[in-house]
Amino acid sequence: ALSVSVIGRDGIAVERLAVSEEPNLDLATAQLTDIAKKLQRANEELEAGELCEMIQRTDRYIIILSAITHEYFLMMILSADGSLGRARFELRKAAVAFYDELA
């Protein structure tokens, strides 16, 4: 993982850890929470339920947004060759650990 963040749906990081300057974590957080808000609105119109997870894969990165509560997400950015399955597993474990604190 290149970075992990706990972020509010407002796009502001509550806590973050990055081992690399790339990609710009502040910009990624703001842009991806904006996309998540739009997806949630689409889900509401479709009566599809709450957004639980969002994955974006590019030629350089894998970005995973995983819901902790209705108001908070975990975001992990991996290099393109990172293990998506392992990352999803670890994010689910972390979301359970953070739930009581953020609910």
Short mmCIF file of N, CA and C in Angstrom, two decimals:
data_model
loop_
_atom_site.label_atom_id
_atom_site.label_comp_id
_atom_site.label_asym_id
_atom_site.label_seq_id
_atom_site.Cartn_x
_atom_site.Cartn_y
_atom_site.Cartn_z
N ALA A 1 0.84 -1.19 0.00
CA ALA A 1 0.00 0.00 0.00
C ALA A 1 0.89 1.25 0.00
N LEU A 2 0.49 2.21 -0.80
CA LEU A 2 1.20 3.49 -0.83
C LEU A 2 0.66 4.45 0.22
N SER A 3 -0.65 4.32 0.49
CA SER A 3 -1.26 5.16 1.52
C SER A 3 -2.56 4.55 2.00
N VAL A 4 -2.93 4.94 3.22
CA VAL A 4 -4.20 4.55 3.83
C VAL A 4 -4.73 5.77 4.55
N SER A 5 -6.04 6.03 4.40
CA SER A 5 -6.64 7.20 5.04
C SER A 5 -8.01 6.85 5.59
N VAL A 6 -8.38 7.49 6.69
CA VAL A 6 -9.76 7.51 7.16
C VAL A 6 -10.28 8.86 6.74
N ILE A 7 -11.34 8.87 5.95
CA ILE A 7 -11.85 10.13 5.41
C ILE A 7 -13.35 10.26 5.64
N GLY A 8 -13.78 11.49 5.86
CA GLY A 8 -15.19 11.77 5.97
C GLY A 8 -15.80 11.91 4.58
N ARG A 9 -17.08 11.78 4.48
CA ARG A 9 -17.75 11.93 3.18
C ARG A 9 -17.65 13.36 2.67
N ASP A 10 -17.20 14.27 3.52
CA ASP A 10 -16.98 15.65 3.08
C ASP A 10 -15.64 15.82 2.36
N GLY A 11 -14.84 14.75 2.31
CA GLY A 11 -13.58 14.80 1.59
C GLY A 11 -12.38 15.17 2.44
N ILE A 12 -12.58 15.33 3.72
CA ILE A 12 -11.49 15.71 4.62
C ILE A 12 -10.95 14.47 5.32
N ALA A 13 -9.63 14.30 5.28
CA ALA A 13 -9.00 13.16 5.94
C ALA A 13 -8.98 13.36 7.44
N VAL A 14 -9.44 12.36 8.18
CA VAL A 14 -9.40 12.39 9.64
C VAL A 14 -8.01 11.94 10.09
N GLU A 15 -7.49 10.94 9.42
CA GLU A 15 -6.16 10.43 9.69
C GLU A 15 -5.63 9.79 8.42
N ARG A 16 -4.31 9.86 8.24
CA ARG A 16 -3.74 9.28 7.02
C ARG A 16 -2.28 8.90 7.25
N LEU A 17 -1.85 7.95 6.44
CA LEU A 17 -0.47 7.50 6.46
C LEU A 17 -0.06 7.24 5.02
N ALA A 18 1.01 7.87 4.58
CA ALA A 18 1.49 7.69 3.21
C ALA A 18 2.98 7.36 3.26
N VAL A 19 3.37 6.40 2.46
CA VAL A 19 4.79 6.05 2.36
C VAL A 19 5.39 6.60 1.08
N SER A 20 4.59 7.36 0.33
CA SER A 20 5.04 7.92 -0.94
C SER A 20 4.38 9.28 -1.13
N GLU A 21 5.05 10.17 -1.82
CA GLU A 21 4.49 11.48 -2.15
C GLU A 21 3.47 11.39 -3.30
N GLU A 22 3.55 10.33 -4.06
CA GLU A 22 2.67 10.13 -5.21
C GLU A 22 1.67 9.04 -4.91
N PRO A 23 0.43 9.14 -5.28
CA PRO A 23 -0.21 10.33 -5.82
C PRO A 23 -0.49 11.34 -4.71
N ASN A 24 -0.87 12.53 -5.10
CA ASN A 24 -1.20 13.59 -4.15
C ASN A 24 -2.41 13.14 -3.32
N LEU A 25 -2.18 12.86 -2.05
CA LEU A 25 -3.21 12.29 -1.20
C LEU A 25 -4.37 13.25 -0.95
N ASP A 26 -4.10 14.52 -0.78
CA ASP A 26 -5.18 15.49 -0.57
C ASP A 26 -6.09 15.56 -1.79
N LEU A 27 -5.50 15.62 -2.96
CA LEU A 27 -6.28 15.67 -4.20
C LEU A 27 -7.06 14.38 -4.41
N ALA A 28 -6.43 13.24 -4.18
CA ALA A 28 -7.11 11.96 -4.35
C ALA A 28 -8.30 11.84 -3.41
N THR A 29 -8.12 12.26 -2.17
CA THR A 29 -9.20 12.21 -1.18
C THR A 29 -10.39 13.05 -1.62
N ALA A 30 -10.12 14.28 -2.01
CA ALA A 30 -11.20 15.18 -2.43
C ALA A 30 -11.92 14.66 -3.67
N GLN A 31 -11.16 14.24 -4.66
CA GLN A 31 -11.77 13.79 -5.92
C GLN A 31 -12.57 12.51 -5.73
N LEU A 32 -12.02 11.56 -5.00
CA LEU A 32 -12.70 10.27 -4.85
C LEU A 32 -13.93 10.36 -3.97
N THR A 33 -13.92 11.21 -2.95
CA THR A 33 -15.14 11.36 -2.16
C THR A 33 -16.22 12.06 -2.97
N ASP A 34 -15.84 12.96 -3.88
CA ASP A 34 -16.81 13.58 -4.77
C ASP A 34 -17.46 12.53 -5.66
N ILE A 35 -16.67 11.63 -6.21
CA ILE A 35 -17.20 10.54 -7.04
C ILE A 35 -18.11 9.64 -6.20
N ALA A 36 -17.70 9.34 -4.97
CA ALA A 36 -18.50 8.49 -4.10
C ALA A 36 -19.86 9.13 -3.80
N LYS A 37 -19.89 10.45 -3.60
CA LYS A 37 -21.16 11.15 -3.37
C LYS A 37 -22.08 11.01 -4.57
N LYS A 38 -21.52 11.16 -5.75
CA LYS A 38 -22.32 11.03 -6.97
C LYS A 38 -22.85 9.61 -7.14
N LEU A 39 -22.02 8.63 -6.84
CA LEU A 39 -22.48 7.24 -6.91
C LEU A 39 -23.58 6.97 -5.89
N GLN A 40 -23.44 7.55 -4.69
CA GLN A 40 -24.47 7.35 -3.68
C GLN A 40 -25.80 7.96 -4.11
N ARG A 41 -25.75 9.13 -4.73
CA ARG A 41 -26.99 9.74 -5.24
C ARG A 41 -27.63 8.85 -6.30
N ALA A 42 -26.80 8.29 -7.18
CA ALA A 42 -27.31 7.37 -8.20
C ALA A 42 -27.91 6.13 -7.55
N ASN A 43 -27.26 5.61 -6.52
CA ASN A 43 -27.78 4.45 -5.81
C ASN A 43 -29.14 4.74 -5.17
N GLU A 44 -29.29 5.95 -4.62
CA GLU A 44 -30.57 6.33 -4.02
C GLU A 44 -31.66 6.38 -5.07
N GLU A 45 -31.36 6.97 -6.23
CA GLU A 45 -32.36 7.04 -7.30
C GLU A 45 -32.73 5.65 -7.81
N LEU A 46 -31.77 4.75 -7.82
CA LEU A 46 -32.02 3.38 -8.28
C LEU A 46 -32.54 2.48 -7.17
N GLU A 47 -32.61 3.02 -5.94
CA GLU A 47 -32.98 2.25 -4.76
C GLU A 47 -32.09 1.03 -4.62
N ALA A 48 -30.77 1.25 -4.83
CA ALA A 48 -29.79 0.17 -4.80
C ALA A 48 -29.14 -0.02 -3.44
N GLY A 49 -29.38 0.89 -2.50
CA GLY A 49 -28.78 0.78 -1.18
C GLY A 49 -27.55 1.66 -1.03
N GLU A 50 -26.89 1.50 0.11
CA GLU A 50 -25.72 2.31 0.45
C GLU A 50 -24.49 1.86 -0.33
N LEU A 51 -23.63 2.81 -0.64
CA LEU A 51 -22.35 2.52 -1.27
C LEU A 51 -21.44 1.88 -0.21
N CYS A 52 -21.01 0.65 -0.46
CA CYS A 52 -20.16 -0.07 0.49
C CYS A 52 -18.69 -0.04 0.09
N GLU A 53 -18.45 -0.08 -1.22
CA GLU A 53 -17.07 -0.15 -1.69
C GLU A 53 -16.99 0.40 -3.11
N MET A 54 -15.88 1.05 -3.39
CA MET A 54 -15.62 1.56 -4.74
C MET A 54 -14.17 1.25 -5.06
N ILE A 55 -13.92 0.71 -6.25
CA ILE A 55 -12.57 0.37 -6.67
C ILE A 55 -12.28 1.05 -8.00
N GLN A 56 -11.15 1.71 -8.07
CA GLN A 56 -10.71 2.33 -9.32
C GLN A 56 -9.34 1.75 -9.65
N ARG A 57 -9.20 1.25 -10.85
CA ARG A 57 -7.92 0.67 -11.27
C ARG A 57 -7.42 1.44 -12.48
N THR A 58 -6.19 1.95 -12.39
CA THR A 58 -5.57 2.65 -13.51
C THR A 58 -4.28 1.93 -13.85
N ASP A 59 -3.55 2.44 -14.82
CA ASP A 59 -2.29 1.78 -15.16
C ASP A 59 -1.22 2.00 -14.10
N ARG A 60 -1.42 2.95 -13.18
CA ARG A 60 -0.43 3.22 -12.13
C ARG A 60 -0.88 2.84 -10.72
N TYR A 61 -2.20 2.85 -10.47
CA TYR A 61 -2.69 2.67 -9.10
C TYR A 61 -3.95 1.81 -9.06
N ILE A 62 -4.18 1.25 -7.88
CA ILE A 62 -5.47 0.67 -7.52
C ILE A 62 -5.93 1.46 -6.30
N ILE A 63 -7.11 2.03 -6.38
CA ILE A 63 -7.63 2.85 -5.28
C ILE A 63 -8.93 2.21 -4.79
N ILE A 64 -8.99 1.97 -3.50
CA ILE A 64 -10.16 1.33 -2.91
C ILE A 64 -10.75 2.26 -1.86
N LEU A 65 -12.03 2.47 -1.95
CA LEU A 65 -12.78 3.23 -0.94
C LEU A 65 -13.74 2.23 -0.31
N SER A 66 -13.67 2.08 0.99
CA SER A 66 -14.48 1.11 1.71
C SER A 66 -15.20 1.80 2.86
N ALA A 67 -16.51 1.65 2.93
CA ALA A 67 -17.30 2.34 3.95
C ALA A 67 -17.04 1.76 5.34
N ILE A 68 -16.88 2.67 6.30
CA ILE A 68 -16.83 2.28 7.72
C ILE A 68 -18.22 2.48 8.31
N THR A 69 -18.75 3.68 8.14
CA THR A 69 -20.10 4.05 8.56
C THR A 69 -20.72 4.86 7.41
N HIS A 70 -21.89 5.40 7.64
CA HIS A 70 -22.52 6.25 6.62
C HIS A 70 -21.70 7.52 6.37
N GLU A 71 -20.92 7.95 7.35
CA GLU A 71 -20.17 9.20 7.25
C GLU A 71 -18.68 9.05 6.97
N TYR A 72 -18.13 7.85 7.12
CA TYR A 72 -16.68 7.68 6.99
C TYR A 72 -16.30 6.53 6.07
N PHE A 73 -15.18 6.73 5.37
CA PHE A 73 -14.59 5.71 4.49
C PHE A 73 -13.15 5.45 4.90
N LEU A 74 -12.67 4.29 4.54
CA LEU A 74 -11.24 4.00 4.50
C LEU A 74 -10.83 4.06 3.04
N MET A 75 -9.72 4.69 2.75
CA MET A 75 -9.21 4.73 1.39
C MET A 75 -7.79 4.18 1.39
N MET A 76 -7.55 3.23 0.49
CA MET A 76 -6.21 2.66 0.34
C MET A 76 -5.79 2.83 -1.10
N ILE A 77 -4.56 3.28 -1.29
CA ILE A 77 -3.99 3.41 -2.63
C ILE A 77 -2.84 2.42 -2.72
N LEU A 78 -2.92 1.57 -3.73
CA LEU A 78 -1.89 0.56 -3.99
C LEU A 78 -1.19 0.87 -5.29
N SER A 79 0.01 0.34 -5.46
CA SER A 79 0.63 0.39 -6.78
C SER A 79 -0.16 -0.56 -7.68
N ALA A 80 -0.02 -0.40 -8.97
CA ALA A 80 -0.81 -1.18 -9.94
C ALA A 80 -0.62 -2.68 -9.78
N ASP A 81 0.51 -3.11 -9.26
CA ASP A 81 0.76 -4.54 -9.08
C ASP A 81 0.43 -5.02 -7.66
N GLY A 82 -0.26 -4.18 -6.88
CA GLY A 82 -0.64 -4.55 -5.51
C GLY A 82 -1.70 -5.63 -5.50
N SER A 83 -1.87 -6.25 -4.34
CA SER A 83 -2.83 -7.33 -4.18
C SER A 83 -4.21 -6.77 -3.80
N LEU A 84 -5.10 -6.71 -4.77
CA LEU A 84 -6.44 -6.17 -4.54
C LEU A 84 -7.20 -7.00 -3.51
N GLY A 85 -7.14 -8.32 -3.62
CA GLY A 85 -7.85 -9.18 -2.68
C GLY A 85 -7.38 -8.98 -1.25
N ARG A 86 -6.10 -8.94 -1.05
CA ARG A 86 -5.55 -8.74 0.29
C ARG A 86 -5.92 -7.37 0.83
N ALA A 87 -5.85 -6.36 -0.03
CA ALA A 87 -6.21 -5.00 0.40
C ALA A 87 -7.67 -4.93 0.84
N ARG A 88 -8.56 -5.53 0.07
CA ARG A 88 -9.99 -5.52 0.43
C ARG A 88 -10.21 -6.23 1.76
N PHE A 89 -9.52 -7.34 1.96
CA PHE A 89 -9.63 -8.09 3.21
C PHE A 89 -9.17 -7.24 4.39
N GLU A 90 -8.02 -6.60 4.26
CA GLU A 90 -7.49 -5.78 5.35
C GLU A 90 -8.38 -4.58 5.62
N LEU A 91 -8.94 -3.98 4.58
CA LEU A 91 -9.84 -2.83 4.78
C LEU A 91 -11.11 -3.26 5.50
N ARG A 92 -11.65 -4.43 5.20
CA ARG A 92 -12.84 -4.92 5.91
C ARG A 92 -12.53 -5.12 7.39
N LYS A 93 -11.37 -5.70 7.70
CA LYS A 93 -10.99 -5.89 9.11
C LYS A 93 -10.84 -4.54 9.81
N ALA A 94 -10.21 -3.58 9.15
CA ALA A 94 -10.01 -2.26 9.75
C ALA A 94 -11.34 -1.54 9.94
N ALA A 95 -12.26 -1.68 8.99
CA ALA A 95 -13.57 -1.02 9.11
C ALA A 95 -14.32 -1.52 10.33
N VAL A 96 -14.24 -2.80 10.60
CA VAL A 96 -14.88 -3.37 11.79
C VAL A 96 -14.24 -2.80 13.05
N ALA A 97 -12.92 -2.70 13.05
CA ALA A 97 -12.20 -2.18 14.22
C ALA A 97 -12.52 -0.71 14.48
N PHE A 98 -12.74 0.08 13.43
CA PHE A 98 -13.02 1.51 13.59
C PHE A 98 -14.49 1.82 13.80
N TYR A 99 -15.38 0.90 13.49
CA TYR A 99 -16.82 1.19 13.48
C TYR A 99 -17.31 1.81 14.79
N ASP A 100 -17.05 1.16 15.92
CA ASP A 100 -17.56 1.66 17.20
C ASP A 100 -17.06 3.06 17.52
N GLU A 101 -15.83 3.36 17.12
CA GLU A 101 -15.26 4.67 17.40
C GLU A 101 -15.89 5.78 16.55
N LEU A 102 -16.34 5.42 15.35
CA LEU A 102 -16.84 6.44 14.42
C LEU A 102 -18.35 6.44 14.25
N ALA A 103 -19.03 5.46 14.79
CA ALA A 103 -20.49 5.37 14.64
C ALA A 103 -21.21 6.39 15.50
#
